[in-house]
mmCIF file of C-alpha atoms in Angstrom:
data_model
loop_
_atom_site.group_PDB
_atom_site.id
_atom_site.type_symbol
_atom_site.label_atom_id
_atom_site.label_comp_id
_atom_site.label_asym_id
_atom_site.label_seq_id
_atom_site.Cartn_x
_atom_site.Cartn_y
_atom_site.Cartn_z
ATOM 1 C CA UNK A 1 90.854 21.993 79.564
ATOM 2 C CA UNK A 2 91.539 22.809 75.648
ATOM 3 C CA UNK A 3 90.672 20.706 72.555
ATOM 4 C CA UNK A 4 94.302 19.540 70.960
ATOM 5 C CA UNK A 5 94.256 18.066 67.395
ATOM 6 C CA UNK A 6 97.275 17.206 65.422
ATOM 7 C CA UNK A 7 97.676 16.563 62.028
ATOM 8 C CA UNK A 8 98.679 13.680 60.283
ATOM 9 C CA UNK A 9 97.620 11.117 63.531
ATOM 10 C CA UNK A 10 100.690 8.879 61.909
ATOM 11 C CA UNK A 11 103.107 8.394 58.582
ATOM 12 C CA UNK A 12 105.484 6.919 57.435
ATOM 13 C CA UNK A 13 108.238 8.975 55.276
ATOM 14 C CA UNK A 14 111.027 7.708 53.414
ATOM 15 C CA UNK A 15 114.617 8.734 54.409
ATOM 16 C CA UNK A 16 115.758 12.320 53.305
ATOM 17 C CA UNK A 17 112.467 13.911 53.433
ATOM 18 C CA UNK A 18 110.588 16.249 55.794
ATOM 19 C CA UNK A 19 107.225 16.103 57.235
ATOM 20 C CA UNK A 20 105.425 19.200 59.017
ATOM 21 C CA UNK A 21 102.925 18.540 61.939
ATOM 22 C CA UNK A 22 100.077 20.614 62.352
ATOM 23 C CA UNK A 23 98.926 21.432 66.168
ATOM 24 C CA UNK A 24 95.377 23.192 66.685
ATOM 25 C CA UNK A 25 93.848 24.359 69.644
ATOM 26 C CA UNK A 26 90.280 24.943 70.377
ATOM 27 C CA UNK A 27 90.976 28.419 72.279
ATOM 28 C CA UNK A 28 93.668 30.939 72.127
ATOM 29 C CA UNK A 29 96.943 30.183 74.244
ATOM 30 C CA UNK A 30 99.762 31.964 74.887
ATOM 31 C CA UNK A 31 102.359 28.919 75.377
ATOM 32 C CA UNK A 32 102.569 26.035 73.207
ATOM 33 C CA UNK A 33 105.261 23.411 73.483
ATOM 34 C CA UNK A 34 106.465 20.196 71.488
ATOM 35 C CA UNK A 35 107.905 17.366 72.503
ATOM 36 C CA UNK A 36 109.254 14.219 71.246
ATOM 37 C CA UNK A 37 108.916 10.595 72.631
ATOM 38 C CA UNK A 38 110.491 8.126 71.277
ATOM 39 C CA UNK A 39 109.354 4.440 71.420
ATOM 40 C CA UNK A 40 108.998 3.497 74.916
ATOM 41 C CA UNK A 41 110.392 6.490 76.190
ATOM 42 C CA UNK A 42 109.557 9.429 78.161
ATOM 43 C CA UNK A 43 109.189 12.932 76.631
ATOM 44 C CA UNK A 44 111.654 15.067 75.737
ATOM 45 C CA UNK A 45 111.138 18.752 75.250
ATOM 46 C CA UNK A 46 112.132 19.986 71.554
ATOM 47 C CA UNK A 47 110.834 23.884 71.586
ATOM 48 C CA UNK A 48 108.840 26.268 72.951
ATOM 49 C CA UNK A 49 106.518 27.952 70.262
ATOM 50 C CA UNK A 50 106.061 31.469 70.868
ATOM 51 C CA UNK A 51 103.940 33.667 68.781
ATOM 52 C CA UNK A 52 105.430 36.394 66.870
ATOM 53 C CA UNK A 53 108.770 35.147 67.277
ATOM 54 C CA UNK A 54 111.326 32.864 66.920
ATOM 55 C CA UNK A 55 110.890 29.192 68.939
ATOM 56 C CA UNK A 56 112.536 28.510 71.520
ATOM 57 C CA UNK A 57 114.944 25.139 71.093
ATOM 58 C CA UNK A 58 116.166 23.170 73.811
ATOM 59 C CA UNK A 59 119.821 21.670 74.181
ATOM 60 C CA UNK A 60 120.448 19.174 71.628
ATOM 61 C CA UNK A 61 117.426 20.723 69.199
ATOM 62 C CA UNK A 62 118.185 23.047 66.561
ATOM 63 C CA UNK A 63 116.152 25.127 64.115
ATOM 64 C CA UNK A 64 117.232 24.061 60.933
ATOM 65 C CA UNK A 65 116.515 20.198 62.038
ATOM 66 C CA UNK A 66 113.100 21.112 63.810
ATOM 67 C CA UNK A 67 111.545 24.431 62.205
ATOM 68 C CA UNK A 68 108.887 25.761 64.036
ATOM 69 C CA UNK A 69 106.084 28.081 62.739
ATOM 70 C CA UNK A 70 103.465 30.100 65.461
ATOM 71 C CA UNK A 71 101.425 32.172 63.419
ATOM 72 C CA UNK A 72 98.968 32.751 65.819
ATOM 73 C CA UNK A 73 97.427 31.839 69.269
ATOM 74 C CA UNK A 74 95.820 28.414 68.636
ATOM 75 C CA UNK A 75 98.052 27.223 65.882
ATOM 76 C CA UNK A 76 101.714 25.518 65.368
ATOM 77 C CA UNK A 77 103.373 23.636 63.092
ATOM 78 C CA UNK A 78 106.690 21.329 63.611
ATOM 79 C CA UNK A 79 108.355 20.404 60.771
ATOM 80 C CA UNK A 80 111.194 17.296 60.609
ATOM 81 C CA UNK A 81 113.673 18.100 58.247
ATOM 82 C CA UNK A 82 116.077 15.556 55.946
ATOM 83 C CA UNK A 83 114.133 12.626 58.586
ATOM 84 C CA UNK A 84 116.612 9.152 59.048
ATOM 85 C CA UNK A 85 115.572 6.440 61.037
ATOM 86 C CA UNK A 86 116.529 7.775 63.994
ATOM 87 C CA UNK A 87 113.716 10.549 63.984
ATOM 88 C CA UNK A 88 110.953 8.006 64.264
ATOM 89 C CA UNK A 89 109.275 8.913 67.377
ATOM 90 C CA UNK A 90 105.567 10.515 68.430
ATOM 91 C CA UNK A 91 105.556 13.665 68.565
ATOM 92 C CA UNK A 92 103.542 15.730 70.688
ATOM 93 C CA UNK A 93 102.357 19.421 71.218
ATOM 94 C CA UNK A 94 101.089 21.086 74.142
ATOM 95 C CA UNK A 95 99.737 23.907 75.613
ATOM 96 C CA UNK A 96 99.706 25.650 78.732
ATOM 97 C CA UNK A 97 96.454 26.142 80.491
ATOM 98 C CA UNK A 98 95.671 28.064 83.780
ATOM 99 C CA UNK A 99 98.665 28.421 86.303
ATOM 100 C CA UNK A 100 101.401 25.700 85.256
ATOM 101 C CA UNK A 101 98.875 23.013 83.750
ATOM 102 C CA UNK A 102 99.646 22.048 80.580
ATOM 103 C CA UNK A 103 97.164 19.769 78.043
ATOM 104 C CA UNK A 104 98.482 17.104 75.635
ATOM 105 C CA UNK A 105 97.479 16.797 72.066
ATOM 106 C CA UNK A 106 97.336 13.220 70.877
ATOM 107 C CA UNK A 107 100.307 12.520 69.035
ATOM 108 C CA UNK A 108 102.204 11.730 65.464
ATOM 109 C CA UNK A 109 103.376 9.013 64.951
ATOM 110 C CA UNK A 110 106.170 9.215 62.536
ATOM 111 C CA UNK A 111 107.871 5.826 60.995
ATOM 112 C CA UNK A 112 110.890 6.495 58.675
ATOM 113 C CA UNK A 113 112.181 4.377 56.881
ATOM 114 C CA UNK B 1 121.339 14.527 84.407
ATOM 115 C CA UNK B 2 117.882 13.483 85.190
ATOM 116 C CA UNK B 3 116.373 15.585 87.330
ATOM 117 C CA UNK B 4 113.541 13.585 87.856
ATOM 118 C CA UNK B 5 113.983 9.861 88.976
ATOM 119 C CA UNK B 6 110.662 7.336 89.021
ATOM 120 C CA UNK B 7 109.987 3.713 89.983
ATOM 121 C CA UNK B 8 109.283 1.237 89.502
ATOM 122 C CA UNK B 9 109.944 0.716 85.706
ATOM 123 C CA UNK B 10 106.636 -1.417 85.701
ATOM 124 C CA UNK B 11 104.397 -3.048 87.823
ATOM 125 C CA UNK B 12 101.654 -5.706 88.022
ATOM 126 C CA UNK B 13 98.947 -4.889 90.100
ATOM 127 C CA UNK B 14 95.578 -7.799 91.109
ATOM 128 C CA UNK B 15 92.360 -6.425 90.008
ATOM 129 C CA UNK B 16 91.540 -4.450 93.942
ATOM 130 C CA UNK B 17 94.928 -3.905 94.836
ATOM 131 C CA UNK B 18 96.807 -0.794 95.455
ATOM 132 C CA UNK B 19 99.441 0.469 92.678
ATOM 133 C CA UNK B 20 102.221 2.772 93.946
ATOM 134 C CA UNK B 21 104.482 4.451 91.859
ATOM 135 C CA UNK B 22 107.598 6.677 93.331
ATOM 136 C CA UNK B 23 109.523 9.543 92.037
ATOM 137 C CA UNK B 24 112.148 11.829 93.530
ATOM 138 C CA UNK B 25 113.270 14.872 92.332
ATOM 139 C CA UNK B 26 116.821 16.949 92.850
ATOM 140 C CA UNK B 27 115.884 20.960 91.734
ATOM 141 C CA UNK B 28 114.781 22.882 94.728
ATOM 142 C CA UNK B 29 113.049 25.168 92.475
ATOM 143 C CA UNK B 30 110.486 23.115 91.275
ATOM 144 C CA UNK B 31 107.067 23.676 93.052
ATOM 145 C CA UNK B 32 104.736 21.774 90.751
ATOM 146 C CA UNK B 33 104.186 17.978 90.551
ATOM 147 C CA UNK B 34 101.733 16.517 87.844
ATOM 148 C CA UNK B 35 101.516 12.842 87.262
ATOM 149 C CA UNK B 36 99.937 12.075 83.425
ATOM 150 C CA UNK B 37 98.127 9.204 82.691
ATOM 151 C CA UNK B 38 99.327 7.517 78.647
ATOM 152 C CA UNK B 39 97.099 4.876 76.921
ATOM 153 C CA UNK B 40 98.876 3.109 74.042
ATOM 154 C CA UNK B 41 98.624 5.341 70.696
ATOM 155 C CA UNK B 42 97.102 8.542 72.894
ATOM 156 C CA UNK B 43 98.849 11.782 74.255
ATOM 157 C CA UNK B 44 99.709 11.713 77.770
ATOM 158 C CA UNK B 45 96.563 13.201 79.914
ATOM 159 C CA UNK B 46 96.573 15.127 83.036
ATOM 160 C CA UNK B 47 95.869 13.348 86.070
ATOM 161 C CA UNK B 48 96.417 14.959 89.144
ATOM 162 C CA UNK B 49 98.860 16.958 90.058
ATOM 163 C CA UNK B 50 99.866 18.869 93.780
ATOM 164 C CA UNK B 51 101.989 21.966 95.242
ATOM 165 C CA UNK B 52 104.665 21.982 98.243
ATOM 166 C CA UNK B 53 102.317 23.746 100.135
ATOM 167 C CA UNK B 54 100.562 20.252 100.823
ATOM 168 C CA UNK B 55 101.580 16.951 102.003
ATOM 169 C CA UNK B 56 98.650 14.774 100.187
ATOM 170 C CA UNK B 57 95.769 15.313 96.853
ATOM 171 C CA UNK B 58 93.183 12.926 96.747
ATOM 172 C CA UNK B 59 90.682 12.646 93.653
ATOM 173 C CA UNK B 60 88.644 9.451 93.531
ATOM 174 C CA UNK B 61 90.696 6.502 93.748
ATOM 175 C CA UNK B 62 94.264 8.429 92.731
ATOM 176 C CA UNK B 63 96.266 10.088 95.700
ATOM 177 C CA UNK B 64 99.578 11.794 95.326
ATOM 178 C CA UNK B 65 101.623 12.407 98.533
ATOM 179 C CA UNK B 66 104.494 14.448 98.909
ATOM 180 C CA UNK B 67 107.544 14.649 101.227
ATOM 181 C CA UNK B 68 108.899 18.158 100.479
ATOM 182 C CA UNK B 69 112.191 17.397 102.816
ATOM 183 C CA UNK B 70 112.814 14.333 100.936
ATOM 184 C CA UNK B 71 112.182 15.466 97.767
ATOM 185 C CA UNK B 72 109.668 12.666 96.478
ATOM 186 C CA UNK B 73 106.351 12.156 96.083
ATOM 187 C CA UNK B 74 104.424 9.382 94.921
ATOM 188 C CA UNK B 75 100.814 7.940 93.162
ATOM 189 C CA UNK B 76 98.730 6.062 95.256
ATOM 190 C CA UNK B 77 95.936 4.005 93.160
ATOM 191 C CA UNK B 78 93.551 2.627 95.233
ATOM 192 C CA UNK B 79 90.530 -0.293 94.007
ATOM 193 C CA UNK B 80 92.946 -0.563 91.090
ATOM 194 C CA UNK B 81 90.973 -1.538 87.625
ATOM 195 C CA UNK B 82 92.429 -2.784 84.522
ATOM 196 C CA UNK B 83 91.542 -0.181 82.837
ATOM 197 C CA UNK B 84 93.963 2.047 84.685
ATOM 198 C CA UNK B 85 96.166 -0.153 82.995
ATOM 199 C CA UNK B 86 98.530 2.281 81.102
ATOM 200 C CA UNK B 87 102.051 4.051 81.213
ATOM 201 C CA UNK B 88 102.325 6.869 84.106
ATOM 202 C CA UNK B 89 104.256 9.777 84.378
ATOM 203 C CA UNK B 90 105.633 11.817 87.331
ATOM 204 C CA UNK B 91 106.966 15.458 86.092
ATOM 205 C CA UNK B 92 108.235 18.454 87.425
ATOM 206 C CA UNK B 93 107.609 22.022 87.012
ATOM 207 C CA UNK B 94 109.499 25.376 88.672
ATOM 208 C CA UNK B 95 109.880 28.622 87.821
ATOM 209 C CA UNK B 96 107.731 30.459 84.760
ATOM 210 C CA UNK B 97 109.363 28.940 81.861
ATOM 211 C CA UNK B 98 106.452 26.032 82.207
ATOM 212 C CA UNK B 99 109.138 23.476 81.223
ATOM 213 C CA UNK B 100 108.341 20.509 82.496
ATOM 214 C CA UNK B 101 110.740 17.770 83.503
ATOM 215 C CA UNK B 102 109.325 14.243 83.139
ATOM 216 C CA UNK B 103 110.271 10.775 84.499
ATOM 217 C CA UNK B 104 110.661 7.886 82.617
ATOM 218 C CA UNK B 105 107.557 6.370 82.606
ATOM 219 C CA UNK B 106 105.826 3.363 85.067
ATOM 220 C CA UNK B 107 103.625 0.920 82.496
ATOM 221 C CA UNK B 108 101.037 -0.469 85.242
ATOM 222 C CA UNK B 109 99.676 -3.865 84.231
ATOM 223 C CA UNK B 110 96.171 -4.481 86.427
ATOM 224 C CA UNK B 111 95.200 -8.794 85.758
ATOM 225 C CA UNK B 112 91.740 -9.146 86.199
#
């Protein structure tokens, strides 16, 4: 299975600003994916990160809330734009591994206040 | 519309005892069915997971079995331990879009 780190493990912001989450992976992979869960909540998909080209934003996600950067195969970033409240959550990425498997990295977990 | 529907919403499980958690699903098209396993302040880890192609997985003490006409299929923990206390996830998977589809989440409580 791959390595998954994420940077910051957890922060707290203040309203209005924007915080970007790193996502590393020990080995090169061609899907990456991030989701959010919010407190005591399952996981909601946000984007699929594709290399080389624009993410992929599910319904309800947009780009200029939730930019995504894929600059290569083991890296991602997620960034939370103008954050409220609201946007406190963990948020996770993933990554596909062998046929349909996919690996969890261990989470940010973002307070705003 | 969730396509994914689990239960219960928790459960208490004796120390020895068997923990069952259900989940039923409505897309045709999925054909993959990992359960994750979610410690408090940790990313959800993979589990087990099974295919249509087979009625029952078993690794160690966790079993999923799955009823492909009824759409469900469900984690059997066997000898259960209190640390398999945690939150547990059924998802769904179809197609090559790897999207998966989760459910909302079991939190298993195992008293010594």
């Amino acid at each position: 299975s791959a390595v998954i780190s994420q940077k910051p493990s957890r922060d707290i912001c203040q309203r209005g600003t924007s915080l970007t989450i790193q996502c590393q992976v020990d080995s090169q992979v061609t899907m990456m994916f991030w989701y959010r869960q919010q407190p005591g909540q399952s996981l909601t998909l946000i984007a699929t990160a594709n290399q080389g080209s624009e993410a992929t934003y599910e319904s309800g996600f947009v780009i200029d809330k939730f930019p995504i950067s894929r600059p290569n195969l083991t890296f991602s970033t997620l960034t939370v734009s103008n954050m409220s409240p609201e946007d406190s959550s963990i948020y996770l990425c993933s990554v596909a591994g062998g046929k349909d498997t996919q690996y969890f990295g261990p989470g940010t977990r973002l307070t705003v206040l | 519309q969730q396509q994914v529907k689990q239960s219960p919403q928790s459960l208490i499980v004796q120390k020895g005892g068997i923990s069952i958690i259900n989940c039923a699903y409505e897309n045709t098209a999925f054909d993959y069915f990992p359960w994750y396993q979610q410690f408090p302040g940790k990313g959800p880890a993979l589990l087990i997971a099974i295919r249509p192609d087979v009625s029952e997985k078993k690794e160690g003490r966790f079993t999923i079995s799955f009823n492909k006409s009824a759409k469900q299929f469900s984690l059997h923990i066997m000898d259960s331990q209190p640390g398999d206390s945690a939150t547990y996830f059924c998802a769904a998977l179809g197609g090559s879009n790897y999207k998966l589809t989760f459910g909302k989440g079991t939190l298993l409580t195992v008293n010594p």
